[in-house]
mmCIF file of C-alpha atoms in Angstrom:
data_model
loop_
_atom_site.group_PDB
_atom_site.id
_atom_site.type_symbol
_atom_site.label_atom_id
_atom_site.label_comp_id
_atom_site.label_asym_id
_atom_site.label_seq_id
_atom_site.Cartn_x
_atom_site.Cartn_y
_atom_site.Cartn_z
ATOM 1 C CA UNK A 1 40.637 -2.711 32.272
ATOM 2 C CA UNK A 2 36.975 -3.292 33.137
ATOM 3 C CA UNK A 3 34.359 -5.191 31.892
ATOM 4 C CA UNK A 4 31.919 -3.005 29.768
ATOM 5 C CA UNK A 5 28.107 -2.978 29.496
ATOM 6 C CA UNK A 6 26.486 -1.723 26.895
ATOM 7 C CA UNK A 7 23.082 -0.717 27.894
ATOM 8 C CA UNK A 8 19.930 0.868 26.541
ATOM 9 C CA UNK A 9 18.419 1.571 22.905
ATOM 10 C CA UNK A 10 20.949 1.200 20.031
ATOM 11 C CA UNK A 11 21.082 4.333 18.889
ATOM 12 C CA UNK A 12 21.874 6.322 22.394
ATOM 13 C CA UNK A 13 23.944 2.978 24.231
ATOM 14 C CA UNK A 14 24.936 3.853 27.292
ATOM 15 C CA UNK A 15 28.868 2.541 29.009
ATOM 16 C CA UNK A 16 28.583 1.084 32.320
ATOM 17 C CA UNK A 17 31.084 -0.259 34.303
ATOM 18 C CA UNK A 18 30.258 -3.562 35.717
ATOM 19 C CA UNK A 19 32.014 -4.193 38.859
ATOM 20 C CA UNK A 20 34.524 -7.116 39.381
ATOM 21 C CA UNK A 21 36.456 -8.859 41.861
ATOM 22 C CA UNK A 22 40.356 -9.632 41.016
ATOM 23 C CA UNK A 23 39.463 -13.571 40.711
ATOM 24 C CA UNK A 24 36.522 -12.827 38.825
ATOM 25 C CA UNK A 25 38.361 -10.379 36.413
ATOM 26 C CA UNK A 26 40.797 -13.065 35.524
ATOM 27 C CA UNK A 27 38.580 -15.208 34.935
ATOM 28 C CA UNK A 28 36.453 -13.029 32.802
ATOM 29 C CA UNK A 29 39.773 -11.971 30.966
ATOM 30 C CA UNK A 30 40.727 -15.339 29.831
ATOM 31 C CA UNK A 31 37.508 -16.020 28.798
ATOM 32 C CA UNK A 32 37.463 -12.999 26.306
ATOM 33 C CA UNK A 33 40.906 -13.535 25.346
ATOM 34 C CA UNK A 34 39.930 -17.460 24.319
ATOM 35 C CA UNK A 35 36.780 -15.911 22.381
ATOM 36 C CA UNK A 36 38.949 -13.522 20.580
ATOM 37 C CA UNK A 37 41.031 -16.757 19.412
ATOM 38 C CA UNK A 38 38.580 -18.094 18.264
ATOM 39 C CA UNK A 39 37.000 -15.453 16.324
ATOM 40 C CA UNK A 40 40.060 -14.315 14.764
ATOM 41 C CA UNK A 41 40.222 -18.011 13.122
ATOM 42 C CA UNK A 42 38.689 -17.114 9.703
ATOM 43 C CA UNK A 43 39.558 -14.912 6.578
ATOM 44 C CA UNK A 44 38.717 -11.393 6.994
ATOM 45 C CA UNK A 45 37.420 -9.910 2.992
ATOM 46 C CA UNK A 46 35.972 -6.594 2.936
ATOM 47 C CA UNK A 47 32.060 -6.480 3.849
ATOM 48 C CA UNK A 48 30.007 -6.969 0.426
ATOM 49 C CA UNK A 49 25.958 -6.965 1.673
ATOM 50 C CA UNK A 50 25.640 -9.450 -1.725
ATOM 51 C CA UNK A 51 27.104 -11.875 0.232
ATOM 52 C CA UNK A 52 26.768 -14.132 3.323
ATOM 53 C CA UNK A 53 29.344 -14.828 4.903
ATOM 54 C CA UNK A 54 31.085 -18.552 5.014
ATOM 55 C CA UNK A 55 31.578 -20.278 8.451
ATOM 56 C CA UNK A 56 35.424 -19.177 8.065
ATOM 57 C CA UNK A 57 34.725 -15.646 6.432
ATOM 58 C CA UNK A 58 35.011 -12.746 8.675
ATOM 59 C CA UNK A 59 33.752 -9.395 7.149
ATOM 60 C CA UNK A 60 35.616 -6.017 7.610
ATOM 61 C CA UNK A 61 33.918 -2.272 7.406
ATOM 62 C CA UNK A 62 34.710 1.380 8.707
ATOM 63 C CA UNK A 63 32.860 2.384 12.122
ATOM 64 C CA UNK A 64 29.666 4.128 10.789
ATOM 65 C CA UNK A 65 29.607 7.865 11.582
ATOM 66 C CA UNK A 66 26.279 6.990 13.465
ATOM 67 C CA UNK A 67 27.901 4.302 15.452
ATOM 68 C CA UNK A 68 29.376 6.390 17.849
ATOM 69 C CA UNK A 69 30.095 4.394 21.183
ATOM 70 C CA UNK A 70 33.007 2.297 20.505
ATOM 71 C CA UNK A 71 34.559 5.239 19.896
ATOM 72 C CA UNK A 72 33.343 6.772 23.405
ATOM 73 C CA UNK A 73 34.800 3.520 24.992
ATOM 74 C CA UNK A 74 38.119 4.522 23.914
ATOM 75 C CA UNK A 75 37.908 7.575 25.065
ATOM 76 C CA UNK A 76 36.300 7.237 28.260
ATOM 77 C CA UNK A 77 38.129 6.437 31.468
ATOM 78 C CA UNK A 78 36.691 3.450 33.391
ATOM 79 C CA UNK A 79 36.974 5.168 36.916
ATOM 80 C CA UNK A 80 34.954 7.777 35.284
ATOM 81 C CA UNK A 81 31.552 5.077 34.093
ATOM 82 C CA UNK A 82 29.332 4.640 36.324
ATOM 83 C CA UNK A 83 28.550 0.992 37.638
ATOM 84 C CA UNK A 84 25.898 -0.789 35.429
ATOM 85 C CA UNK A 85 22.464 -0.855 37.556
ATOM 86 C CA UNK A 86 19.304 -3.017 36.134
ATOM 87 C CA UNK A 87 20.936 -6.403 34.525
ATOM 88 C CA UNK A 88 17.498 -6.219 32.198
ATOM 89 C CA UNK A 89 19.052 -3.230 30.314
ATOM 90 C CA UNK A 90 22.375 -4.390 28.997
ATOM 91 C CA UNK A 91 22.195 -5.029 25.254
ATOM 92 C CA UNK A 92 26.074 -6.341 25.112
ATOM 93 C CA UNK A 93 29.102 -6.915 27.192
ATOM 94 C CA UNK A 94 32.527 -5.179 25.687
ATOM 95 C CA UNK A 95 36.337 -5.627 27.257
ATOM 96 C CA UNK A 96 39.453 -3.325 26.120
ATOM 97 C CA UNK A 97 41.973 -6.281 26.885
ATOM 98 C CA UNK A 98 45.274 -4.191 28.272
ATOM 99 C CA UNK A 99 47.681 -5.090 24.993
ATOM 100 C CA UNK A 100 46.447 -3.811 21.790
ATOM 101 C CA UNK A 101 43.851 -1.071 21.373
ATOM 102 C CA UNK A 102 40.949 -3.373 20.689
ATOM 103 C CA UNK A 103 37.197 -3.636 21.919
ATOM 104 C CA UNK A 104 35.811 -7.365 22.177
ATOM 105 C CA UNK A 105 32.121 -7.493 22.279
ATOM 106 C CA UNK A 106 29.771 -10.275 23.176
ATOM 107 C CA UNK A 107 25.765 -9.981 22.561
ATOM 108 C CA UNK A 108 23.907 -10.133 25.617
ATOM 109 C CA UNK A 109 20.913 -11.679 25.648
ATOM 110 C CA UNK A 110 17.534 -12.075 28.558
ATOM 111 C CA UNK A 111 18.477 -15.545 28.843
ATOM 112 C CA UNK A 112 21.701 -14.891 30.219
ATOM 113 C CA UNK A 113 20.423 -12.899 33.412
ATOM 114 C CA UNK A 114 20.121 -15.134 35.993
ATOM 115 C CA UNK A 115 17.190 -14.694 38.833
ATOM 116 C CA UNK A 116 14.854 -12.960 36.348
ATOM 117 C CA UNK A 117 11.094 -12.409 37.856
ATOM 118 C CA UNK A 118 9.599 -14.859 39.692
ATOM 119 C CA UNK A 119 11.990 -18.089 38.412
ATOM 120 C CA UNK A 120 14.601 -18.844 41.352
ATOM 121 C CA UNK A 121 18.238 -19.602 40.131
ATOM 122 C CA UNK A 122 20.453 -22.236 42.378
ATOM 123 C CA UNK A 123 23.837 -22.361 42.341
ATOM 124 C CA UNK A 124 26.489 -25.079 43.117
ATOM 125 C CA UNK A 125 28.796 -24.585 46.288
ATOM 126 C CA UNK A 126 30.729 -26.600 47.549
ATOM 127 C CA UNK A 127 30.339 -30.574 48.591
ATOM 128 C CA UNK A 128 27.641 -30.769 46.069
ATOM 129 C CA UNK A 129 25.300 -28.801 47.483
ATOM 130 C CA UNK A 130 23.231 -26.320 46.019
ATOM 131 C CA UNK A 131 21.979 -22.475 47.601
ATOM 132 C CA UNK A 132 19.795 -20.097 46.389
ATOM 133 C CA UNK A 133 21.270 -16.780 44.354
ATOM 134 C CA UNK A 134 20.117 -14.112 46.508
ATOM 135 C CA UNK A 135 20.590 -11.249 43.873
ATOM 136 C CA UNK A 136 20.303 -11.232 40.274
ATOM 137 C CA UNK A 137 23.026 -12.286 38.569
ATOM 138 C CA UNK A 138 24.075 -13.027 34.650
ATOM 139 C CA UNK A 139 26.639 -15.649 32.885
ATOM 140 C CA UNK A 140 28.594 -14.269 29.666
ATOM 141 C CA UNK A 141 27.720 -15.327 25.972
ATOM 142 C CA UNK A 142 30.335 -18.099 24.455
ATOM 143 C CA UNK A 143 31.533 -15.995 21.452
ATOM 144 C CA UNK A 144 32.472 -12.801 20.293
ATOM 145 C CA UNK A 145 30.057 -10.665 17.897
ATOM 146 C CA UNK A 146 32.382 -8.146 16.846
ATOM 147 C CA UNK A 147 35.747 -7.200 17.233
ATOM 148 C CA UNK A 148 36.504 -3.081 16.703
ATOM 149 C CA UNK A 149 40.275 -2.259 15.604
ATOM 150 C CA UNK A 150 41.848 0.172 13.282
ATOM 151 C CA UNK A 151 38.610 2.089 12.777
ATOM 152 C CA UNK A 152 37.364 -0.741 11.987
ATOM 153 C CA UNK A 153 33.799 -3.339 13.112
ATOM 154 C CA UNK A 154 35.075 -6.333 12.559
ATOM 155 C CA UNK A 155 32.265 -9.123 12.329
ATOM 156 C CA UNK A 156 31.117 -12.594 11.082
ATOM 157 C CA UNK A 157 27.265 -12.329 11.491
ATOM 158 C CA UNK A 158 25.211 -8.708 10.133
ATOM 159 C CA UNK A 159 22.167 -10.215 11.947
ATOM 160 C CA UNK A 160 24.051 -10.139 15.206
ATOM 161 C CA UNK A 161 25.913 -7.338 14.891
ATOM 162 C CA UNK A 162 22.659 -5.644 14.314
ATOM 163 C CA UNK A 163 21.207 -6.749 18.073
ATOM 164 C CA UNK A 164 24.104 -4.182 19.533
ATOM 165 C CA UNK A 165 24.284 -1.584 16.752
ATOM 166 C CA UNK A 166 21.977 0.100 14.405
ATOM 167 C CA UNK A 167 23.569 -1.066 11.304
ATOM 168 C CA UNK A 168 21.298 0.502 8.448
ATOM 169 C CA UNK A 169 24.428 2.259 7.607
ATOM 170 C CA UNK A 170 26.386 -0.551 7.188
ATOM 171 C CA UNK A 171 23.448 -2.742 5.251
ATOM 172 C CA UNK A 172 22.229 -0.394 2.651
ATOM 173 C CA UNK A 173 18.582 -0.999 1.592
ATOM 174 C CA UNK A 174 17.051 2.310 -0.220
ATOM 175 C CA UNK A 175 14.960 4.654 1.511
ATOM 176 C CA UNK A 176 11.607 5.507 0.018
ATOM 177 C CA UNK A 177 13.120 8.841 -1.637
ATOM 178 C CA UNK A 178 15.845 6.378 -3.055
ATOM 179 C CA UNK A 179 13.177 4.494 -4.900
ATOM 180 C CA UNK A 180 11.638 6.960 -6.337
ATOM 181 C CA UNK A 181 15.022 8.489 -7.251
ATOM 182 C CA UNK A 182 15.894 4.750 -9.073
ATOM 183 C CA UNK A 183 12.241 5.327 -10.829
ATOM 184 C CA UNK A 184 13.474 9.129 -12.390
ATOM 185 C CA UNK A 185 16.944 7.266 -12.856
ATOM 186 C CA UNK A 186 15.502 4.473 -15.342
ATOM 187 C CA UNK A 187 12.738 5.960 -16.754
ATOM 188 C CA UNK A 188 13.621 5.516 -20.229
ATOM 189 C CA UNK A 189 14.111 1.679 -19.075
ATOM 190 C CA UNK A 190 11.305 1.000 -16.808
ATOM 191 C CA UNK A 191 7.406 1.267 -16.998
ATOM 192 C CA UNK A 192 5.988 2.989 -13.942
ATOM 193 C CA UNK A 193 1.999 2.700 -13.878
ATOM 194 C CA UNK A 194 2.214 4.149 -10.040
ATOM 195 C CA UNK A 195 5.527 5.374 -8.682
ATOM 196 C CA UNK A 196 4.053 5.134 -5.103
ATOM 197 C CA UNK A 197 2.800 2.293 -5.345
ATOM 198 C CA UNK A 198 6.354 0.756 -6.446
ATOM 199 C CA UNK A 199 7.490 2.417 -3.580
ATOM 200 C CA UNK A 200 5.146 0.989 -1.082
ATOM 201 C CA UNK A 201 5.143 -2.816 -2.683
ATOM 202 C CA UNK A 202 8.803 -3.006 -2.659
ATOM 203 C CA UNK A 203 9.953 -5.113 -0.065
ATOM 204 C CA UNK A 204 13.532 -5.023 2.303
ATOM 205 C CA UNK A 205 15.164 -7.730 0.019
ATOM 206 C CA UNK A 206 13.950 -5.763 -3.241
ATOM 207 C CA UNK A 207 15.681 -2.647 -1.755
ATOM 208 C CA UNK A 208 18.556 -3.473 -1.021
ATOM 209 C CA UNK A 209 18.931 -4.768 -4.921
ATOM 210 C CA UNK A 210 17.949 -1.377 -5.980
ATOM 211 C CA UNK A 211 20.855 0.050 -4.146
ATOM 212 C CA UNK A 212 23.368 -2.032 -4.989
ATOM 213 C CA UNK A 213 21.904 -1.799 -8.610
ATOM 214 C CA UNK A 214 22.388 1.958 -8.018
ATOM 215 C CA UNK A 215 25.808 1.480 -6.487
ATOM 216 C CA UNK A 216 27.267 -0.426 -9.551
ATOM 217 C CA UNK A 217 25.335 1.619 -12.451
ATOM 218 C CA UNK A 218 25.408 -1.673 -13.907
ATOM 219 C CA UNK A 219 21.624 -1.235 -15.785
ATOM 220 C CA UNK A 220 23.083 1.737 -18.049
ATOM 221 C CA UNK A 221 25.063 -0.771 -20.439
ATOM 222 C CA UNK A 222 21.523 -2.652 -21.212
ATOM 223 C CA UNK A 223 18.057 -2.139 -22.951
ATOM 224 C CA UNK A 224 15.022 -3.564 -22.442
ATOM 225 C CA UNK A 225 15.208 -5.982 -25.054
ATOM 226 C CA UNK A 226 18.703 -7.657 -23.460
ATOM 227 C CA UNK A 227 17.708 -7.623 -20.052
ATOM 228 C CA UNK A 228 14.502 -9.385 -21.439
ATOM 229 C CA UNK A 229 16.344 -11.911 -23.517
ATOM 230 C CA UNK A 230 18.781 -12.477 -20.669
ATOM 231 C CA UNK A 231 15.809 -13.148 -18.100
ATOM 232 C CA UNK A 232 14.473 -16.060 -20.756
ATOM 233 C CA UNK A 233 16.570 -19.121 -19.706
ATOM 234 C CA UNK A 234 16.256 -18.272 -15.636
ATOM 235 C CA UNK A 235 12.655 -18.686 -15.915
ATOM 236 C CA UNK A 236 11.914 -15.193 -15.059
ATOM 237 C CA UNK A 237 9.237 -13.252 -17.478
ATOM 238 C CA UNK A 238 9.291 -9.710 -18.218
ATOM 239 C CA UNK A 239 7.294 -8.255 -20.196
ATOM 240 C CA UNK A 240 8.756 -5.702 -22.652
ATOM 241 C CA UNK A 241 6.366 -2.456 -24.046
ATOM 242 C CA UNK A 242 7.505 0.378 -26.101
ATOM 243 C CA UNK A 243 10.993 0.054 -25.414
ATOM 244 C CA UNK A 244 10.318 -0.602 -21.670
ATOM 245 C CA UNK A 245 10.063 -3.214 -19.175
ATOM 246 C CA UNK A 246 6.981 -2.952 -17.569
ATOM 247 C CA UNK A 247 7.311 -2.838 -13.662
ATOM 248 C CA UNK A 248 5.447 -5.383 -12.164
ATOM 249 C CA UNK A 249 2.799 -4.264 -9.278
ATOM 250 C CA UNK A 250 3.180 -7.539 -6.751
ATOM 251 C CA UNK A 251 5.601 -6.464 -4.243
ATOM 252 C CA UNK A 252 6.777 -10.684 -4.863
ATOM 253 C CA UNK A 253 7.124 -10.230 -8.953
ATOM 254 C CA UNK A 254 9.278 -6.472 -8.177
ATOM 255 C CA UNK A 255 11.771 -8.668 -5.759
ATOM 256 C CA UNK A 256 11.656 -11.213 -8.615
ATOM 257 C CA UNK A 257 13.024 -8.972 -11.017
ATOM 258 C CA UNK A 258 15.209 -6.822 -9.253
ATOM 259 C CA UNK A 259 16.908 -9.733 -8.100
ATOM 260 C CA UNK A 260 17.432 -11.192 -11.683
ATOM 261 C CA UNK A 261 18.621 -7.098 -12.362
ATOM 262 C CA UNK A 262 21.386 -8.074 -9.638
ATOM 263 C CA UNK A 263 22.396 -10.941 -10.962
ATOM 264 C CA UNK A 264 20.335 -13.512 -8.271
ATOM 265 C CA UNK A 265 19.413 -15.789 -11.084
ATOM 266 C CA UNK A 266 21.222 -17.929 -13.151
ATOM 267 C CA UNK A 267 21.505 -21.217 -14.595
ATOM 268 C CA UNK A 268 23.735 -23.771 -13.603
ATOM 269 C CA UNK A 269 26.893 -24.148 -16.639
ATOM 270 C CA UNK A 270 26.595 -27.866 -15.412
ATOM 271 C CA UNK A 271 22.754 -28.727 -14.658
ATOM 272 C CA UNK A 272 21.830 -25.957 -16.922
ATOM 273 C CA UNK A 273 18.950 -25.572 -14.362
ATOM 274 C CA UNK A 274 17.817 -22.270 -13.135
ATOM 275 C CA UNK A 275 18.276 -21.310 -9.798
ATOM 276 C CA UNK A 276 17.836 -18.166 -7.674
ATOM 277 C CA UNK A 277 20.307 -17.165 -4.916
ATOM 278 C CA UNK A 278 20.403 -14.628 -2.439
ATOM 279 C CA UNK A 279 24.474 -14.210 -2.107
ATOM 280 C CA UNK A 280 26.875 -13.361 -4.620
ATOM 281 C CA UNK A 281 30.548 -12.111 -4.944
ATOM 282 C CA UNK A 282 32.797 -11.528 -7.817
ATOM 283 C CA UNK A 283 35.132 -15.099 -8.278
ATOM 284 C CA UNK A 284 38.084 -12.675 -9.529
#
C-alpha cells in the first residue's frame, strides 16, 4: 500500500499518491503502525458534542454522507492516483496498512514541509556533516487524527478532525432557519421582541445548545415558572412575563441561558457553589 495525501479544500480533497522508496516505505509503515498503537490506547464511547473528550476517551461516529473521500480511498487503486505535486497543498497524510481494512490519518500541517520559500533546510549525512536539501521535502506528524473502520471516523480531538474534514455534520450547531424554527417551536415558552435579531445575536456555542435542546425535546416537560425557579440557585436571572421567559437581546445573556436550558449550570451537591460548564454526559 502507498502512502496517501490528502490535498486541497475540505470539501472536494483530492488522493495523491506520494511516491516511496522500499526503505522509506518501511520506515513510514512502522511509524503509522506505532501511531495506530498508540491511538487505539483509550476507551472508544459513542460521539456526544456535550462532551469533551478525556485524555483516554476516544469518540466513535458514522462517516458523514458529505464526507466522501475515505470512502474513495477504499475504492481507488493506488497505481491508478496520481503522484502528489506541490507539498504546500496537502491538508493530511492517510495509509491503508495491508491487514485490516483501515485508513490511518495524520494532520499535515505548513510546518512540516521542509525547504519552504526562501528558509534553507540542512540535513545530517553522514560523519556529522551537514548538506543542503536540494528539493522540498516534508517530515510526518507524531500522531494519528483519526482512524476510519467499520463505516466508522474514529477520533479523539473534533478540533483536529475538523483541519482534514468538514465536520458541520458531525458537530451540529443550528442553521439560521433552525433558529427561527426553535423560535415557532417555543413560542408559547419564549418571548421574542425580534426573531431576527435572536437569530443574528446568537452565537456558535448558543447554537449548538439550541440543537441539542431540539434533539432531546427536553423544554416540553417545563414552564416558564420552573425553568425560572430552577435558574435561581445557579445565579442565572430570567425574567418571567405573561407566562413567558423573555429572550434576552445580548448575544452573551442568549448563550447564558441556553446553556442553563442544557443543563451547563449547576451547583456543586458539595460546595453548593454555582458553576458553569461547557461538557456534559449522562453518569448512567
Amino acid at each position: 500500500m502507498s502512502l496517501l495525501a490528502l490535498c486541497g479544500a475540505k470539501d472536494e480533497l483530492a488522493i495523491r499518491r506520494v511516491l516511496l522508496s522500499e526503505i522509506a516505505y518501511q520506515a513510514v509503515d512502522g511509524v503509522f503502525a506505532g501511531q495506530e498503537a498508540a491511538f487505539r490506547a483509550g476507551e472508544e464511547r459513542p460521539f456526544d458534542q456535550n462532551w469533551q473528550n478525556e485524555d483516554n476517551e476516544i469518540s466513535t461516529t458514522p462517516i458523514p454522507e458529505n464526507v466522501e473521500v475515505f470512502n474513495r480511498i477504499t475504492q481507488a487503486p493506488d497505481a491508478a492516483l496520481e503522484p502528489v505535486g506541490d507539498i504546500g497543498e496537502i491538508r493530511a497524510l492517510a495509509m491503508r496498512p495491508e491487514m485490516g481494512a483501515r485508513i490511518l490519518v495524520q494532520v499535515f500541517a505548513p510546518v512540516q514541509v521542509l525547504s519552504r520559500g526562501n528558509l534553507l533546510s540542512l540535513i545530517l549525512m553522514e560523519a556529522g556533516t551537514y548538506t543542503r536539501l536540494e528539493a522540498p521535502g516534508f517530515q510526518l506528524g507524531d500522531k494519528l487524527v483519526c482512524i476510519i473502520e467499520d463505516g466508522l471516523i474514529k477520533f479523539r480531538s473534533l478540533h483536529n478532525l475538523g483541519r482534514v474534514i468538514d465536520t458541520s455534520r458531525i458537530f451540529r450547531a443550528a442553521t439560521d432557519n433552525e433558529i427561527v424554527a426553535f423560535a415557532d417551536t417555543y413560542a408559547a415558552l419564549f418571548e421574542f421582541d425580534d426573531v431576527g435579531h435572536f437569530v443574528d445575536r446568537s452565537s456558535r456555542n448558543a447554537r449548538k445548545y439550541m440543537a441539542s435542546l431540539a434533539s432531546s425535546g427536553v423544554l416540553q416537560d417545563h414552564t416558564a415558572t420552573s425553568l425560572r425557579d430552577a435558574s435561581e440557585p445557579t445565579g442565572l436571572t430570567i425574567t418571567v412575563r405573561n407566562d413567558r421567559i423573555v429572550m434576552p437581546s445580548n448575544g452573551g445573556e442568549i448563550t447564558e441561558l441556553m446553556r442553563f436550558l442544557n443543563d451547563g449550570r449547576y451547583v456543586g451537591p458539595v460546595s453548593r457553589q454555582a458553576f458553569i460548564t461547557n461538557s456534559r454526559r449522562p453518569a448512567f
